[in-house]
Short mmCIF file of C-alpha atoms (C1' of nucleotides) in Angstrom, two decimals:
data_model
loop_
_atom_site.label_atom_id
_atom_site.label_comp_id
_atom_site.label_asym_id
_atom_site.label_seq_id
_atom_site.Cartn_x
_atom_site.Cartn_y
_atom_site.Cartn_z
CA MET A 1 6.84 19.99 -3.31
CA SER A 2 9.93 19.07 -1.28
CA ASP A 3 10.11 21.17 1.68
CA ALA A 4 13.18 20.62 3.67
CA PRO A 5 14.25 23.81 5.63
CA THR A 6 17.50 21.98 6.78
CA GLU A 7 20.10 19.87 5.54
CA LYS A 8 19.58 17.23 8.18
CA GLY A 9 15.84 17.25 7.25
CA ARG A 10 16.51 16.89 3.50
CA ALA A 11 18.70 13.67 4.52
CA THR A 12 16.27 12.33 6.80
CA ARG A 13 13.31 12.94 4.18
CA ALA A 14 15.28 11.07 1.61
CA ARG A 15 16.25 8.17 3.85
CA ILE A 16 12.59 7.69 4.48
CA VAL A 17 11.75 7.47 0.89
CA GLU A 18 14.48 5.32 -0.17
CA GLY A 19 13.80 2.83 2.90
CA ALA A 20 10.31 2.88 2.15
CA ALA A 21 10.83 1.97 -1.50
CA GLU A 22 12.96 -0.84 -0.36
CA VAL A 23 10.42 -2.31 1.91
CA LEU A 24 7.72 -1.74 -0.41
CA ARG A 25 9.84 -3.60 -3.16
CA GLU A 26 10.22 -6.38 -0.85
CA GLN A 27 6.90 -6.94 0.87
CA GLY A 28 4.56 -5.47 -1.46
CA VAL A 29 2.43 -2.35 -0.40
CA ALA A 30 -0.57 -4.48 0.68
CA PHE A 31 1.46 -5.89 3.48
CA THR A 32 3.55 -3.04 4.60
CA THR A 33 2.83 -1.00 7.59
CA LEU A 34 4.22 2.42 8.67
CA ASP A 35 5.87 0.78 11.37
CA ASP A 36 7.84 -1.55 8.86
CA ILE A 37 8.84 1.60 7.30
CA ARG A 38 9.69 3.29 10.51
CA GLY A 39 11.85 0.17 11.58
CA ARG A 40 13.73 -0.02 8.20
CA THR A 41 14.65 3.68 7.94
CA GLY A 42 15.39 4.12 11.76
CA THR A 43 12.94 6.67 12.18
CA SER A 44 10.05 7.49 14.54
CA LYS A 45 6.56 7.79 13.86
CA SER A 46 6.54 11.66 14.62
CA GLN A 47 9.12 12.01 11.90
CA LEU A 48 7.23 10.17 9.28
CA PHE A 49 4.38 12.61 9.79
CA HIS A 50 6.53 15.46 10.14
CA TYR A 51 7.83 15.01 6.53
CA PHE A 52 4.66 13.66 5.17
CA PRO A 53 1.86 15.45 6.81
CA GLY A 54 -0.58 13.71 4.31
CA GLY A 55 0.01 10.61 5.93
CA LYS A 56 0.70 7.40 4.30
CA ASP A 57 -0.87 8.53 1.08
CA GLN A 58 1.37 11.01 0.75
CA LEU A 59 4.53 8.88 1.43
CA LEU A 60 3.58 6.32 -1.13
CA LEU A 61 3.09 9.08 -3.57
CA ALA A 62 6.46 10.28 -3.00
CA VAL A 63 7.69 6.76 -3.19
CA ALA A 64 5.97 6.32 -6.51
CA GLN A 65 7.60 9.44 -8.01
CA PHE A 66 11.06 8.07 -6.63
CA GLU A 67 10.27 4.79 -8.40
CA ALA A 68 8.96 6.35 -11.41
CA ASP A 69 12.24 8.44 -11.70
CA ARG A 70 14.40 5.35 -11.43
CA VAL A 71 12.58 3.35 -14.32
CA LEU A 72 13.88 5.74 -16.87
CA GLU A 73 17.14 6.18 -15.23
CA ASP A 74 17.93 2.59 -15.22
CA GLN A 75 17.61 2.35 -19.01
CA GLN A 76 20.13 5.12 -19.54
CA PRO A 77 22.24 5.85 -21.43
CA HIS A 78 20.71 3.32 -24.09
CA LEU A 79 17.30 4.81 -23.97
CA GLY A 80 18.74 8.18 -25.05
CA ARG A 81 20.80 6.78 -28.01
CA LEU A 82 18.58 4.77 -29.82
CA ASP A 83 20.12 5.47 -33.33
CA SER A 84 21.42 2.16 -34.59
CA TRP A 85 20.24 -1.57 -34.35
CA GLU A 86 23.09 -2.23 -31.86
CA SER A 87 21.85 0.43 -29.51
CA TRP A 88 18.48 -0.80 -29.81
CA ARG A 89 19.87 -4.31 -28.80
CA GLN A 90 21.89 -2.74 -25.76
CA TRP A 91 18.75 -1.27 -24.63
CA ARG A 92 16.53 -4.43 -25.11
CA ASP A 93 19.20 -6.23 -22.82
CA ALA A 94 19.13 -3.47 -20.26
CA VAL A 95 15.49 -3.46 -19.88
CA VAL A 96 15.37 -7.37 -19.54
CA GLU A 97 18.00 -7.28 -17.00
CA ARG A 98 16.64 -4.44 -15.20
CA TYR A 99 13.36 -6.14 -14.68
CA GLU A 100 14.68 -9.79 -14.20
CA LEU A 101 16.87 -8.26 -11.30
CA GLN A 102 13.85 -6.47 -9.76
CA GLY A 103 12.33 -9.81 -8.77
CA ASP A 104 8.54 -10.44 -8.53
CA HIS A 105 7.12 -7.00 -7.19
CA CYS A 106 6.14 -4.30 -9.46
CA PRO A 107 6.79 -1.04 -7.25
CA LEU A 108 4.53 1.09 -9.42
CA GLY A 109 1.83 -1.14 -10.38
CA SER A 110 1.02 -2.21 -6.72
CA LEU A 111 1.54 1.40 -5.76
CA PHE A 112 -1.16 2.81 -7.77
CA LEU A 113 -3.69 0.23 -6.95
CA GLN A 114 -3.28 1.19 -3.34
CA VAL A 115 -3.23 4.86 -3.83
CA GLY A 116 -5.68 4.22 -6.60
CA ARG A 117 -7.86 7.21 -8.09
CA SER A 118 -6.67 9.44 -5.07
CA GLY A 119 -6.61 12.79 -6.36
CA PRO A 120 -4.84 13.54 -9.70
CA GLY A 121 -1.45 13.01 -8.16
CA ALA A 122 -1.03 9.32 -8.83
CA ARG A 123 -2.55 9.28 -12.00
CA ALA A 124 -0.03 12.33 -13.27
CA ILE A 125 2.73 10.27 -12.26
CA VAL A 126 2.01 7.43 -14.48
CA THR A 127 0.72 9.50 -17.26
CA GLY A 128 4.05 11.38 -17.07
CA LEU A 129 6.13 8.40 -16.90
CA MET A 130 4.41 6.81 -19.87
CA ARG A 131 4.63 9.86 -22.02
CA GLN A 132 8.39 10.57 -21.47
CA TRP A 133 9.18 6.73 -22.12
CA GLN A 134 7.20 6.57 -25.32
CA GLU A 135 8.61 9.76 -26.30
CA GLN A 136 12.07 8.49 -26.11
CA LEU A 137 11.17 5.39 -27.85
CA ALA A 138 9.56 7.58 -30.71
CA ARG A 139 12.55 9.55 -30.88
CA GLY A 140 14.69 6.46 -31.34
CA MET A 141 12.47 5.53 -34.28
CA ARG A 142 12.85 8.68 -35.86
CA ALA A 143 16.60 8.45 -35.41
CA LEU A 144 16.38 5.18 -37.26
CA GLN A 145 14.34 6.68 -40.16
CA ALA A 146 16.88 9.60 -40.37
CA ASN A 147 19.68 6.92 -40.77
CA GLY A 148 17.54 5.28 -43.46
CA LEU A 149 17.18 1.83 -41.36
CA VAL A 150 13.23 2.14 -41.22
CA PRO A 151 11.10 3.25 -43.84
CA SER A 152 10.02 6.95 -43.29
CA ASP A 153 6.24 5.97 -43.65
CA LEU A 154 6.09 3.98 -40.36
CA ASP A 155 3.50 5.42 -37.95
CA VAL A 156 6.12 5.99 -35.37
CA ASP A 157 3.83 7.10 -32.40
CA ARG A 158 1.45 4.19 -32.76
CA THR A 159 4.54 1.69 -32.95
CA ALA A 160 5.99 3.33 -29.95
CA ALA A 161 2.67 3.13 -28.15
CA ALA A 162 2.49 -0.57 -28.93
CA LEU A 163 6.14 -1.30 -27.87
CA LEU A 164 5.55 0.44 -24.59
CA ALA A 165 2.60 -1.65 -24.16
CA GLY A 166 4.45 -4.73 -24.75
CA ILE A 167 6.88 -3.92 -22.39
CA GLN A 168 4.45 -3.11 -19.92
CA GLY A 169 2.51 -6.37 -20.31
CA GLY A 170 5.57 -8.29 -20.50
CA VAL A 171 6.70 -7.03 -17.23
CA THR A 172 3.12 -7.50 -15.55
CA ILE A 173 2.78 -10.99 -16.89
CA MET A 174 6.44 -11.71 -15.47
CA MET A 175 5.48 -10.41 -11.89
CA SER A 176 2.66 -12.99 -11.86
CA THR A 177 4.36 -15.82 -13.44
CA GLY A 178 8.05 -15.42 -12.74
CA ASP A 179 8.69 -15.95 -16.55
CA SER A 180 10.42 -13.36 -18.82
CA SER A 181 9.73 -14.83 -22.07
CA HIS A 182 6.91 -12.59 -22.53
CA LEU A 183 8.86 -9.53 -21.98
CA LYS A 184 11.61 -10.64 -24.37
CA ALA A 185 9.03 -11.72 -26.86
CA ALA A 186 7.33 -8.35 -26.73
CA LEU A 187 10.67 -6.51 -27.02
CA ASP A 188 11.96 -8.63 -29.78
CA THR A 189 8.99 -8.66 -31.78
CA GLY A 190 8.49 -5.16 -31.41
CA ILE A 191 12.06 -4.39 -32.61
CA GLU A 192 11.62 -6.85 -35.50
CA HIS A 193 8.46 -5.15 -36.41
CA LEU A 194 10.62 -2.00 -37.11
CA ARG A 195 12.82 -3.99 -39.70
CA THR A 196 9.82 -5.29 -41.38
CA ALA A 197 6.95 -2.76 -41.16
CA GLY A 198 5.83 -0.85 -44.33
CA ARG A 199 7.53 -3.25 -46.57
CA THR A 200 4.49 -4.95 -47.38
CA GLU A 201 3.24 -2.77 -50.25
CA GLY A 202 5.22 -2.18 -53.33
CA SER A 203 8.26 -4.42 -52.54
CA GLY A 204 8.56 -7.97 -53.65
CA GLY A 205 5.91 -9.65 -55.79
CA ASN A 206 4.88 -12.92 -54.50
CA ARG A 207 3.13 -13.27 -51.16
CA CYS A 208 3.02 -9.73 -49.96
CA GLY A 209 0.35 -6.99 -49.89
CA THR A 210 -3.35 -7.35 -50.24
CA ASP A 211 -4.77 -10.69 -49.37
CA GLY A 212 -7.98 -8.80 -48.10
CA ALA A 213 -6.42 -7.62 -45.16
CA PRO A 214 -7.67 -4.22 -44.25
CA PRO A 215 -5.51 -1.42 -42.67
CA TRP A 216 -8.27 -0.63 -40.54
CA PRO A 217 -7.61 2.84 -39.41
CA MET B 1 -13.15 -27.51 -4.73
CA SER B 2 -16.74 -26.27 -4.63
CA ASP B 3 -18.36 -28.09 -1.83
CA ALA B 4 -22.09 -27.34 -1.81
CA PRO B 5 -24.18 -29.99 -0.29
CA THR B 6 -27.48 -28.53 -1.03
CA GLU B 7 -29.05 -26.43 -3.98
CA LYS B 8 -29.53 -23.56 -1.74
CA GLY B 9 -26.10 -23.55 -0.40
CA ARG B 10 -24.52 -23.51 -4.09
CA ALA B 11 -26.87 -20.41 -4.97
CA THR B 12 -25.70 -18.51 -2.09
CA ARG B 13 -22.02 -19.19 -2.77
CA ALA B 14 -22.54 -18.17 -6.29
CA ARG B 15 -24.31 -14.89 -5.27
CA ILE B 16 -21.30 -14.31 -2.96
CA VAL B 17 -18.81 -14.73 -5.55
CA GLU B 18 -20.62 -12.67 -8.11
CA GLY B 19 -21.35 -9.99 -5.78
CA ALA B 20 -18.11 -9.85 -4.47
CA ALA B 21 -16.89 -9.51 -7.94
CA GLU B 22 -18.88 -6.52 -8.37
CA VAL B 23 -17.80 -4.64 -5.45
CA LEU B 24 -14.41 -5.39 -6.11
CA ARG B 25 -14.63 -4.28 -9.70
CA GLU B 26 -16.44 -0.80 -8.45
CA GLN B 27 -14.19 -0.06 -5.51
CA GLY B 28 -10.95 -2.10 -5.85
CA VAL B 29 -9.64 -4.57 -3.65
CA ALA B 30 -7.96 -2.31 -1.34
CA PHE B 31 -10.90 -0.48 -0.41
CA THR B 32 -13.28 -3.26 -0.16
CA THR B 33 -14.15 -4.89 3.37
CA LEU B 34 -16.23 -7.94 3.91
CA ASP B 35 -18.78 -5.82 5.17
CA ASP B 36 -19.06 -4.38 1.97
CA ILE B 37 -19.40 -7.61 0.19
CA ARG B 38 -21.99 -8.87 2.98
CA GLY B 39 -23.95 -5.73 2.27
CA ARG B 40 -23.96 -6.16 -1.35
CA THR B 41 -24.72 -9.70 -1.35
CA GLY B 42 -27.39 -9.59 1.39
CA THR B 43 -25.54 -12.19 3.39
CA SER B 44 -24.06 -12.31 6.89
CA LYS B 45 -20.71 -12.54 8.34
CA SER B 46 -21.27 -16.38 9.15
CA GLN B 47 -22.31 -17.15 5.63
CA LEU B 48 -19.08 -15.78 4.19
CA PHE B 49 -17.02 -17.85 6.71
CA HIS B 50 -19.32 -20.91 6.18
CA TYR B 51 -18.72 -21.07 2.47
CA PHE B 52 -15.20 -19.61 2.62
CA PRO B 53 -13.51 -21.03 5.78
CA GLY B 54 -10.10 -19.76 4.56
CA GLY B 55 -11.62 -16.23 5.02
CA LYS B 56 -11.04 -13.32 2.75
CA ASP B 57 -8.09 -14.67 0.96
CA GLN B 58 -10.26 -17.76 -0.17
CA LEU B 59 -12.79 -15.51 -1.06
CA LEU B 60 -10.55 -13.19 -3.23
CA LEU B 61 -9.00 -16.32 -4.80
CA ALA B 62 -12.52 -17.62 -5.65
CA VAL B 63 -13.31 -14.11 -7.28
CA ALA B 64 -10.23 -14.40 -9.30
CA GLN B 65 -10.94 -17.57 -10.85
CA PHE B 66 -14.31 -16.21 -11.51
CA GLU B 67 -12.89 -13.09 -13.47
CA ALA B 68 -10.25 -15.32 -15.09
CA ASP B 69 -12.82 -17.55 -16.56
CA ARG B 70 -14.83 -14.23 -17.76
CA VAL B 71 -11.88 -12.97 -19.36
CA LEU B 72 -11.87 -15.63 -22.17
CA GLU B 73 -15.53 -15.91 -22.16
CA ASP B 74 -15.94 -12.36 -23.20
CA GLN B 75 -13.73 -12.83 -26.16
CA GLN B 76 -15.85 -15.63 -27.55
CA PRO B 77 -16.94 -16.53 -29.99
CA HIS B 78 -14.33 -14.44 -32.03
CA LEU B 79 -11.24 -15.75 -30.14
CA GLY B 80 -11.98 -19.37 -30.95
CA ARG B 81 -12.29 -18.73 -34.82
CA LEU B 82 -9.31 -16.57 -35.79
CA ASP B 83 -8.98 -18.04 -39.51
CA SER B 84 -9.42 -14.90 -41.23
CA TRP B 85 -8.32 -11.23 -41.29
CA GLU B 86 -12.07 -10.36 -40.62
CA SER B 87 -12.38 -12.58 -37.81
CA TRP B 88 -9.32 -11.09 -36.29
CA ARG B 89 -10.55 -7.55 -36.82
CA GLN B 90 -13.78 -8.69 -35.01
CA TRP B 91 -11.82 -10.17 -32.04
CA ARG B 92 -9.84 -6.96 -31.85
CA ASP B 93 -12.87 -4.67 -31.48
CA ALA B 94 -14.34 -7.15 -29.09
CA VAL B 95 -11.27 -6.85 -26.86
CA VAL B 96 -11.32 -3.14 -26.96
CA GLU B 97 -14.98 -2.80 -26.10
CA ARG B 98 -14.73 -5.27 -23.55
CA TYR B 99 -11.93 -3.35 -21.52
CA GLU B 100 -13.33 0.04 -22.52
CA LEU B 101 -16.46 -0.77 -20.71
CA GLN B 102 -14.87 -2.36 -17.69
CA GLY B 103 -13.68 1.14 -16.87
CA ASP B 104 -10.71 1.86 -14.76
CA HIS B 105 -10.21 -1.17 -12.45
CA CYS B 106 -8.54 -4.24 -13.49
CA PRO B 107 -9.93 -7.00 -11.34
CA LEU B 108 -7.53 -9.58 -11.69
CA GLY B 109 -4.28 -7.17 -11.57
CA SER B 110 -5.48 -5.86 -8.17
CA LEU B 111 -6.52 -9.03 -6.98
CA PHE B 112 -3.31 -10.69 -7.42
CA LEU B 113 -1.37 -7.90 -5.73
CA GLN B 114 -3.53 -8.35 -2.67
CA VAL B 115 -3.37 -11.98 -2.47
CA GLY B 116 0.12 -11.63 -3.70
CA ARG B 117 2.32 -14.76 -3.70
CA SER B 118 0.02 -16.34 -1.08
CA GLY B 119 0.49 -19.98 -1.90
CA PRO B 120 0.59 -21.29 -5.37
CA GLY B 121 -3.29 -20.62 -5.87
CA ALA B 122 -3.13 -17.34 -7.18
CA ARG B 123 -0.23 -17.72 -9.39
CA ALA B 124 -1.75 -21.00 -11.13
CA ILE B 125 -5.00 -18.75 -11.87
CA VAL B 126 -2.94 -16.34 -13.71
CA THR B 127 -0.57 -18.74 -15.31
CA GLY B 128 -3.45 -20.79 -16.47
CA LEU B 129 -5.16 -17.97 -17.88
CA MET B 130 -2.08 -16.71 -19.86
CA ARG B 131 -1.47 -20.16 -21.21
CA GLN B 132 -4.97 -20.58 -22.69
CA TRP B 133 -5.16 -16.93 -24.08
CA GLN B 134 -1.81 -17.39 -25.80
CA GLU B 135 -2.73 -20.78 -27.03
CA GLN B 136 -5.82 -19.34 -28.64
CA LEU B 137 -3.87 -16.70 -30.23
CA ALA B 138 -1.30 -19.18 -31.37
CA ARG B 139 -4.04 -21.27 -33.00
CA GLY B 140 -5.62 -18.59 -34.74
CA MET B 141 -2.17 -17.72 -36.23
CA ARG B 142 -1.63 -21.29 -37.40
CA ALA B 143 -4.91 -20.99 -38.92
CA LEU B 144 -3.95 -17.97 -40.96
CA GLN B 145 -0.62 -19.98 -41.89
CA ALA B 146 -3.06 -22.91 -43.14
CA ASN B 147 -4.91 -20.22 -45.20
CA GLY B 148 -1.81 -18.90 -46.61
CA LEU B 149 -2.35 -15.70 -45.38
CA VAL B 150 0.88 -15.62 -43.07
CA PRO B 151 4.21 -17.13 -44.12
CA SER B 152 4.96 -20.50 -42.60
CA ASP B 153 8.13 -19.53 -41.06
CA LEU B 154 6.58 -17.28 -38.46
CA ASP B 155 7.68 -18.14 -34.98
CA VAL B 156 3.72 -18.22 -33.82
CA ASP B 157 4.61 -18.87 -30.21
CA ARG B 158 6.77 -15.82 -29.72
CA THR B 159 4.53 -13.92 -31.89
CA ALA B 160 1.54 -14.94 -29.70
CA ALA B 161 3.42 -14.12 -26.48
CA ALA B 162 4.24 -10.53 -27.64
CA LEU B 163 0.71 -10.07 -28.71
CA LEU B 164 -0.44 -11.30 -25.38
CA ALA B 165 1.84 -8.97 -23.80
CA GLY B 166 0.88 -6.06 -25.72
CA ILE B 167 -2.82 -6.46 -24.73
CA GLN B 168 -1.95 -6.97 -21.14
CA GLY B 169 0.14 -3.90 -21.08
CA GLY B 170 -2.44 -1.97 -23.17
CA VAL B 171 -4.95 -2.80 -20.47
CA THR B 172 -2.77 -1.94 -17.80
CA ILE B 173 -1.98 1.40 -18.91
CA MET B 174 -5.56 2.13 -19.84
CA MET B 175 -6.36 1.35 -16.09
CA SER B 176 -4.00 3.91 -15.03
CA THR B 177 -4.23 6.76 -17.55
CA GLY B 178 -7.91 6.12 -18.98
CA ASP B 179 -6.79 6.16 -22.47
CA SER B 180 -7.30 3.00 -24.49
CA SER B 181 -5.01 3.91 -27.50
CA HIS B 182 -2.22 1.92 -26.27
CA LEU B 183 -4.51 -1.09 -26.24
CA LYS B 184 -5.55 -0.45 -29.57
CA ALA B 185 -1.95 0.33 -31.03
CA ALA B 186 -0.74 -2.78 -29.56
CA LEU B 187 -3.68 -4.97 -31.03
CA ASP B 188 -3.20 -3.27 -34.36
CA THR B 189 0.50 -3.18 -34.56
CA GLY B 190 0.40 -6.97 -33.43
CA ILE B 191 -2.00 -7.95 -36.17
CA GLU B 192 -0.04 -5.80 -38.86
CA HIS B 193 3.01 -7.57 -37.79
CA LEU B 194 1.31 -10.83 -38.87
CA ARG B 195 1.01 -9.22 -42.27
CA THR B 196 4.51 -8.14 -42.71
CA ALA B 197 6.40 -10.67 -40.85
CA GLY B 198 8.98 -12.81 -42.40
CA ARG B 199 8.81 -10.80 -45.53
CA THR B 200 11.94 -9.02 -45.10
CA GLU B 201 14.43 -11.63 -46.40
CA GLY B 202 14.47 -12.49 -50.20
CA SER B 203 11.68 -10.21 -51.30
CA GLY B 204 12.20 -6.68 -52.72
CA GLY B 205 15.75 -5.54 -53.30
CA ASN B 206 16.19 -1.90 -51.77
CA ARG B 207 15.91 -1.29 -47.91
CA CYS B 208 15.20 -4.65 -46.86
CA GLY B 209 16.87 -7.26 -45.16
CA THR B 210 20.49 -7.07 -43.69
CA ASP B 211 21.41 -3.56 -42.94
CA GLY B 212 23.47 -4.74 -39.98
CA ALA B 213 20.45 -5.68 -38.09
CA PRO B 214 21.03 -9.02 -35.92
CA PRO B 215 18.08 -11.57 -35.70
CA TRP B 216 19.64 -12.07 -31.96
CA PRO B 217 18.39 -15.45 -31.05
"C1'" DT C 1 24.86 33.37 23.72
"C1'" DG C 2 20.09 32.93 23.69
"C1'" DG C 3 15.95 32.28 21.91
"C1'" DA C 4 13.05 30.62 17.71
"C1'" DA C 5 12.22 27.01 14.59
"C1'" DA C 6 13.25 22.27 13.13
"C1'" DA C 7 13.84 17.65 14.22
"C1'" DT C 8 13.19 13.60 17.11
"C1'" DG C 9 11.42 9.96 20.46
"C1'" DG C 10 7.68 7.38 21.84
"C1'" DA C 11 3.68 6.99 24.47
"C1'" DC C 12 -1.13 7.06 23.56
"C1'" DC C 13 -5.52 6.90 21.07
"C1'" DA C 14 -9.44 5.51 18.09
"C1'" DG C 15 -11.55 3.00 14.71
"C1'" DC C 16 -11.86 -0.48 11.83
"C1'" DA C 17 -12.05 -4.75 9.93
"C1'" DA C 18 -11.13 -9.73 10.14
"C1'" DG C 19 -12.33 -13.53 12.25
"C1'" DT C 20 -15.24 -16.14 16.34
"C1'" DC C 21 -19.10 -17.98 18.33
"C1'" DC C 22 -23.38 -19.73 19.53
"C1'" DA C 23 -28.27 -19.83 18.85
"C1'" DG C 24 -31.83 -20.46 15.92
"C1'" DA C 25 -34.15 -21.47 11.38
"C1'" DA C 26 -34.58 -24.33 7.19
"C1'" DA C 27 -34.07 -28.35 4.93
"C1'" DT C 28 -32.59 -33.06 4.26
"C1'" DT C 29 -32.75 -37.98 5.43
"C1'" DC C 30 -34.62 -41.90 7.45
"C1'" DG D 1 -41.97 -36.63 12.03
"C1'" DA D 2 -37.94 -36.66 14.35
"C1'" DA D 3 -32.92 -36.40 14.10
"C1'" DT D 4 -29.32 -34.71 11.94
"C1'" DT D 5 -27.23 -31.78 8.92
"C1'" DT D 6 -26.80 -27.59 6.75
"C1'" DC D 7 -27.71 -22.88 6.48
"C1'" DT D 8 -28.47 -18.22 8.35
"C1'" DG D 9 -28.24 -14.03 11.70
"C1'" DG D 10 -25.58 -10.83 14.24
"C1'" DA D 11 -23.53 -9.78 18.31
"C1'" DC D 12 -18.82 -9.72 20.33
"C1'" DT D 13 -13.88 -10.13 20.43
"C1'" DT D 14 -9.33 -8.81 19.27
"C1'" DG D 15 -5.34 -7.41 17.09
"C1'" DC D 16 -3.63 -4.08 14.27
"C1'" DT D 17 -2.65 0.35 12.23
"C1'" DG D 18 -2.89 4.89 11.01
"C1'" DG D 19 -2.69 8.85 13.26
"C1'" DT D 20 -2.26 12.32 17.22
"C1'" DC D 21 0.17 14.67 21.08
"C1'" DC D 22 3.59 16.46 23.54
"C1'" DA D 23 8.11 16.67 25.64
"C1'" DT D 24 12.77 16.84 24.62
"C1'" DT D 25 16.88 17.69 21.77
"C1'" DT D 26 19.11 19.59 18.00
"C1'" DT D 27 19.98 23.16 14.72
"C1'" DC D 28 19.92 27.69 12.91
"C1'" DC D 29 20.69 32.70 13.01
"C1'" DA D 30 21.10 37.13 14.85
#
DNA sequence: TGGAAAATGGACCAGCAAGTCCAGAAATTC
DNA sequence: GAATTTCTGGACTTGCTGGTCCATTTTCCA
């Protein structure tokens, strides 16, 4: 995938991707031209097409992959060690901080709307990112189960999917409104759900359980 | 806002907005030109600029408002009557169906990335939509509280915000991956949370409550 | 050292799409 | 029914932007 015969070539290619990512984060993909990228990275037109023969689309795809990798990296080491309530809290704070710092432009979101359904490439990047992210969340939940902090009958995969969706939506809303409260609400409610889920049947007596609410499969 | 001196004018303007919305939903904003819209709506360039002197941006903004209105309309009448578990289930199904039908293009999402932070107009549309949506969810939760189906100490606003974020993210993920399971998970988990929330303190004895989990304000 | 391959610079091209303009048709008003 | 306003058609302009091309320099390797 990343063909770079010489050392200098690899460096230049990396510089292009990183610089392009910067510009795209600042201006948004819709308002970014190859000349902007060229200017920022101190390269010439021919270099851009030398390293990305597929043109702008290929470059955008490379940037998308670059950003996708960053997403999970920026949540480490917390995301990898979600085995206690404290670690979950630290992870939550890391996520909030990361996206509050990022400002009001979602690199990936906009990237994919531009690249669109152009081939399986773009879709594969998002799909892969989502899968890994959700897997790590699920693993964390299972760690809680193993430690007896979460009931073992919790549907981990579904809960992880819901939490991931909440984060995603919280970020989306923040990008549009500039307000991070939805992201926080999604994270906190999602984590709170871990502490309360599965405790409605067979526990206390009074207002629990079956008020006609179906579990609807 | 919508100045249309004569009847024919209003009709034409409406036809343009609706036709543009169709094209945008099909092709995505990045790949839609004014000529596409012109072709679809059977109008001429001059009409486009006659009714939208602000050019493409103004037209896109009008379409955005049009789509934003549709979002809430398509959830009625369920969204307005969320006072029983059954009505919540019906609403959930309506949301899933609406977005599954919509296919793989989010009109609003892409629209705002194109129009971007161009003036307060775009942002106001999203903000207003989110506020109304969340308000209706919160009202539904309060109705459940009034009927004794949900504990009264539930933080309705935060829970509604989280649910909204989950929907938003579920839709986003569905647009990128083509899979609606995240949307369903977010909806089901969010509603399930209503049935279990606030029941962790003071109910059963064993694995509930304070295992070192902070409520972190 | 010398030739091949890679890397770079930048002028140039072509097409497209937003926006302009004006003439003419329709309709509203008096 | 004439005048004024609104509405419509479509050719034209113009600027931008992705992409091409080739000359030149640098690096690699034998």
